mmCIF file of C-alpha atoms in Angstrom:
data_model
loop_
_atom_site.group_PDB
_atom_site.id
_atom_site.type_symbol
_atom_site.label_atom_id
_atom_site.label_comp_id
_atom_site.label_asym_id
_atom_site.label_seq_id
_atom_site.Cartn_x
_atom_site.Cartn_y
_atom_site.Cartn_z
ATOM 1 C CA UNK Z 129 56.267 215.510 49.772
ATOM 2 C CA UNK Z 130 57.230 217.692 46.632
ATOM 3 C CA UNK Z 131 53.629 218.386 46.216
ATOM 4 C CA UNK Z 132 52.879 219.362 49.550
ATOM 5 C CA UNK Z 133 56.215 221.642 49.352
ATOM 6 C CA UNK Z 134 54.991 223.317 46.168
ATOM 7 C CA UNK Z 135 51.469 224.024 47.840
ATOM 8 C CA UNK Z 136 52.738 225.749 50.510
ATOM 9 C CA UNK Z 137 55.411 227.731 48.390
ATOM 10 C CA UNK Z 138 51.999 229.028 46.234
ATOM 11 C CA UNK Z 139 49.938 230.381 50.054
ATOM 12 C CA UNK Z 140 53.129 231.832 50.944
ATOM 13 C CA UNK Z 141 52.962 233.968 47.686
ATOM 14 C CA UNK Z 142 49.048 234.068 48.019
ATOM 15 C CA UNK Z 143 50.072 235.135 51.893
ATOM 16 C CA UNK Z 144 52.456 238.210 50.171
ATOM 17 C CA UNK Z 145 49.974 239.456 47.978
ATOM 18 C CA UNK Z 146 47.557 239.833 50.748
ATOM 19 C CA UNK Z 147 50.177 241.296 52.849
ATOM 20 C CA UNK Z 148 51.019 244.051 50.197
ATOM 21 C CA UNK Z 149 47.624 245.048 49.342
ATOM 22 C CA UNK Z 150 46.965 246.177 52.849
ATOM 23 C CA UNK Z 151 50.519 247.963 53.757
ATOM 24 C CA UNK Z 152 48.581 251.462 52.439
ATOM 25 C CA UNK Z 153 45.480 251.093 54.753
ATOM 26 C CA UNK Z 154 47.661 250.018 57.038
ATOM 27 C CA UNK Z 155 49.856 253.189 56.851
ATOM 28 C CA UNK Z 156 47.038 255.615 56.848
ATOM 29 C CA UNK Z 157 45.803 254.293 60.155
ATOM 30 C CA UNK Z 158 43.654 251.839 59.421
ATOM 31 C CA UNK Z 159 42.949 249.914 62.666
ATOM 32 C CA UNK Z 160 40.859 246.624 60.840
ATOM 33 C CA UNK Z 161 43.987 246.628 57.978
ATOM 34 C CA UNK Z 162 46.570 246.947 60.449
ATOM 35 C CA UNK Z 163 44.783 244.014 62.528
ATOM 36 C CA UNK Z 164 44.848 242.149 59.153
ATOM 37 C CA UNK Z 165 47.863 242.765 58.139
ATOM 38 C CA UNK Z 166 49.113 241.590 60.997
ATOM 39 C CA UNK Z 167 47.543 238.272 61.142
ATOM 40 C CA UNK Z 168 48.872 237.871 58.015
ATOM 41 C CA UNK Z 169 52.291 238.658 59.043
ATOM 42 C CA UNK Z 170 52.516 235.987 61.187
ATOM 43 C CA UNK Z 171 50.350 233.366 58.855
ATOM 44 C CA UNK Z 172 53.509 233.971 56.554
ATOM 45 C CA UNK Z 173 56.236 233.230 59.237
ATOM 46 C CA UNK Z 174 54.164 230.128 60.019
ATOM 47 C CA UNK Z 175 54.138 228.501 56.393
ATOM 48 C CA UNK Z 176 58.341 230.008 56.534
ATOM 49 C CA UNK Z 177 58.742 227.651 59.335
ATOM 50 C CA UNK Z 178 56.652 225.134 57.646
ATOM 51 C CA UNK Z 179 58.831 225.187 54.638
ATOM 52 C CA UNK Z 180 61.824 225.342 56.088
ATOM 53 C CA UNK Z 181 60.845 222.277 58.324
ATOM 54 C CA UNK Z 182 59.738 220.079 54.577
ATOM 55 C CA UNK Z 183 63.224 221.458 52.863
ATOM 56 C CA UNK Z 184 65.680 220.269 55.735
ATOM 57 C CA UNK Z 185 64.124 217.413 57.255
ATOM 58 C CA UNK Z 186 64.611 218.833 60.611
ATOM 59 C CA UNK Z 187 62.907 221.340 62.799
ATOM 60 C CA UNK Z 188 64.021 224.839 62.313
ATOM 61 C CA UNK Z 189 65.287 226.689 65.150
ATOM 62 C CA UNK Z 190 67.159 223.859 66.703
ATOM 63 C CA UNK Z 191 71.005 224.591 67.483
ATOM 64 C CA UNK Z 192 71.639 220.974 66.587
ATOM 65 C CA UNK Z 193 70.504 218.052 64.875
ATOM 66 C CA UNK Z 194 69.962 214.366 66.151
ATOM 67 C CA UNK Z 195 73.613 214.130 64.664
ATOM 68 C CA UNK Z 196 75.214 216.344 66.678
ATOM 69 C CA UNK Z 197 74.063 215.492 70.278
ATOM 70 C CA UNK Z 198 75.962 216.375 73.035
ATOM 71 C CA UNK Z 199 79.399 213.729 74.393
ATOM 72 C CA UNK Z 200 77.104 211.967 76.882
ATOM 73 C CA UNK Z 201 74.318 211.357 74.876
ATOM 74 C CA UNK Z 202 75.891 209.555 71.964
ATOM 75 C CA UNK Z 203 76.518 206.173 71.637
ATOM 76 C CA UNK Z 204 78.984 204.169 74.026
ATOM 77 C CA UNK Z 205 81.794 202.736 72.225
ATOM 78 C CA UNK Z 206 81.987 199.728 73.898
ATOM 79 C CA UNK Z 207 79.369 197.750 75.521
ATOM 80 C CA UNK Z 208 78.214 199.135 79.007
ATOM 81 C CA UNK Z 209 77.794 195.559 80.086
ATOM 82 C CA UNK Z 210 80.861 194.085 79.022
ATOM 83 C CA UNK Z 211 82.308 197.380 80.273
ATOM 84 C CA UNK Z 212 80.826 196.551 84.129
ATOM 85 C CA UNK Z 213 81.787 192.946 83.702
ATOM 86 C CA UNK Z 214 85.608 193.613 83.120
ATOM 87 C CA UNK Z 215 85.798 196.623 85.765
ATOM 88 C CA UNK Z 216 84.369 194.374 88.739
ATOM 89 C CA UNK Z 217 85.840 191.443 87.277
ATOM 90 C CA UNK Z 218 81.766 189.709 87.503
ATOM 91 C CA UNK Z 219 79.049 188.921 85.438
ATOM 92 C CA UNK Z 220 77.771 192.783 86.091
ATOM 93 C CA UNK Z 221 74.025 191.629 84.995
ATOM 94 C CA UNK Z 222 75.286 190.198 81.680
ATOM 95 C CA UNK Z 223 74.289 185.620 82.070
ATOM 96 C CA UNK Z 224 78.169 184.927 81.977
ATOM 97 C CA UNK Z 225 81.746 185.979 82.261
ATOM 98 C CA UNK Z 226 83.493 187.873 79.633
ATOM 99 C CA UNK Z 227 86.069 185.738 77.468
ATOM 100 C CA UNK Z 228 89.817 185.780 77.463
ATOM 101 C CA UNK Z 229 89.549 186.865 74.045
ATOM 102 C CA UNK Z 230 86.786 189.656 75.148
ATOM 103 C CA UNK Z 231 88.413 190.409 77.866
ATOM 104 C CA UNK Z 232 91.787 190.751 75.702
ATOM 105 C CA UNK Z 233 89.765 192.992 73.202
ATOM 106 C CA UNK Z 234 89.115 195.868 76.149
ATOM 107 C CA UNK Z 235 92.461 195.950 77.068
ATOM 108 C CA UNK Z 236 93.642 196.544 73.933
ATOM 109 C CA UNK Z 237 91.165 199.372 73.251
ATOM 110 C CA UNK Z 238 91.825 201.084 76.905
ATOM 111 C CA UNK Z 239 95.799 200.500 75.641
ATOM 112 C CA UNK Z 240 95.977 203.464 73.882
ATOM 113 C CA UNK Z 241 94.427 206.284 76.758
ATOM 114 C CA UNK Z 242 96.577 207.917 79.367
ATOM 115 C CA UNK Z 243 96.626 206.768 82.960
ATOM 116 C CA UNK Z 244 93.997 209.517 83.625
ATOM 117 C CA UNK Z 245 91.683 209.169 80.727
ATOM 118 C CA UNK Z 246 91.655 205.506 81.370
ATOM 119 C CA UNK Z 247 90.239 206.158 85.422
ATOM 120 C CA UNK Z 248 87.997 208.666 84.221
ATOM 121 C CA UNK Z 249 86.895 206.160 81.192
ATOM 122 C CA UNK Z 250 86.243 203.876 83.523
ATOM 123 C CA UNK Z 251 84.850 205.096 86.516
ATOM 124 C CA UNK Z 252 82.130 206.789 84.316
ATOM 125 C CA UNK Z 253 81.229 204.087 81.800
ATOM 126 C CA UNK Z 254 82.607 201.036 83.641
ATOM 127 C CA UNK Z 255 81.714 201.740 87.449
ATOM 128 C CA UNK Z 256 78.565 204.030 86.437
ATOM 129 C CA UNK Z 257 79.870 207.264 88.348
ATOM 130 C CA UNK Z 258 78.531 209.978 87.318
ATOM 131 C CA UNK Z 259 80.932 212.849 85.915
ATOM 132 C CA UNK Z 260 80.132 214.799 89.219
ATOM 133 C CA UNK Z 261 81.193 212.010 91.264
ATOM 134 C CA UNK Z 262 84.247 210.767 89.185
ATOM 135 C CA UNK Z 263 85.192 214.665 89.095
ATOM 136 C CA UNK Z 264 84.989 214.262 93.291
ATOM 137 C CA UNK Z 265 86.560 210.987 93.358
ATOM 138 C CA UNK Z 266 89.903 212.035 91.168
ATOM 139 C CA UNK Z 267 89.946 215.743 92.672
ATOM 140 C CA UNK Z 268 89.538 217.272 89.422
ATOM 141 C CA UNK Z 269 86.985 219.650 87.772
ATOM 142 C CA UNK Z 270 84.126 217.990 86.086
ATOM 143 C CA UNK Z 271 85.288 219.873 82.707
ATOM 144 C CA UNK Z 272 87.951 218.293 83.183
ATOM 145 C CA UNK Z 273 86.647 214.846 83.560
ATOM 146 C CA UNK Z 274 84.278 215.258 80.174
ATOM 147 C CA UNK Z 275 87.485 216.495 78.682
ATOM 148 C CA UNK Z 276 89.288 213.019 79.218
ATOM 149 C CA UNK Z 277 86.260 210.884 78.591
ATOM 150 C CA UNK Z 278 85.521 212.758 75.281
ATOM 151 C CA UNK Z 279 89.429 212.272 74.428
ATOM 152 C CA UNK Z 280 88.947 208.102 75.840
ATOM 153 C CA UNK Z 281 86.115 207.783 73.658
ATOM 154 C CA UNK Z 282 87.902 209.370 70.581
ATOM 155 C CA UNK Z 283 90.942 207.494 71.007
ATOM 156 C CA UNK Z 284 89.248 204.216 71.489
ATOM 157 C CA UNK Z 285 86.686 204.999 68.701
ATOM 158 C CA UNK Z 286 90.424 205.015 66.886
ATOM 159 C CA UNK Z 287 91.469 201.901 68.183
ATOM 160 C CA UNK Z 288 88.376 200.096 67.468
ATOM 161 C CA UNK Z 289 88.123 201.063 63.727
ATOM 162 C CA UNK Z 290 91.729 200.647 63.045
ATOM 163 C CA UNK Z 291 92.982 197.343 65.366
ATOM 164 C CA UNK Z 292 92.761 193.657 64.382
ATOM 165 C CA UNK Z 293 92.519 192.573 67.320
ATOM 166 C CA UNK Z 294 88.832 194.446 68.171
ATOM 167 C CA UNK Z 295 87.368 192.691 65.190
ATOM 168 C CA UNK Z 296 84.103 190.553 65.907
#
């Protein structure tokens, strides 16, 4: 990787050269050096976005990294499954019922949200309902209901790292 780095860091000086030698037929009006010079304008922003790409390990350009995805792309904090199975009190596609002890862990994580993070929680990643819909549902904005799912999931992201009781 180093050596592929270090070639393209030698055309992109190769790439400046050429680009210097023609700035003064390109500033006298020379059509064919401007057309070159040009071309090898863009050739340099090329290998600059080639480099920048090998240095960072990510694509240049992007606002934001694989890290920093948006709330509803990230990963749920508890298992959408389980989730659906304690919500409608049913198997919810998963081959049995939850546990007393599983079902004990999910209260204690929803424990610590407010009455309205907890519907919002729920209806979205427990019933499925889209924000749209839970926003409808509850009468409330739909800023409002990523708001209160973004401030569930932080809270029970909390919970889970620092309770007993959500151990294994």
């Amino acid at each position: 990787m180093q050596d592929l780095l270090k070639s393209y860091k030698e055309t992109k000086k190769g790439l400046n050269d050429a680009y210097e030698q023609r700035r003064a037929d390109a500033e006298v009006g020379n059509e064919e050096a401007m057309a070159e010079r040009q071309l090898i304008g863009e050739m340099r922003g090329e290998v600059d976005w080639i480099i920048e790409w090998l240095e960072t390990g990510r694509r240049p350009g992007n606002k934001r990294g694989i890290e920093r995805r948006a709330a509803y792309e990230r990963e749920k904090l508890i298992d959408p499954v389980r989730m659906q199975a304690y919500v409608s009190r049913s198997t919810a596609g998963s081959p049995c019922n939850l546990t007393d002890w599983q079902r004990f862990q999910l209260e204690d994580a929803l424990s610590s949200l407010t009455e309205r993070e907890r519907e919002c929680y729920v209806l979205t990643h427990g019933e499925g309902f889209s924000f749209d819909e839970t926003a409808r549902m509850l009468q409330i904005s739909k800023s409002s209901v990523q708001t209160l799912v973004t401030r569930a999931q932080t809270k029970i992201s909390d919970r889970v790292t620092n309770s007993l009781f959500l151990v294994g």
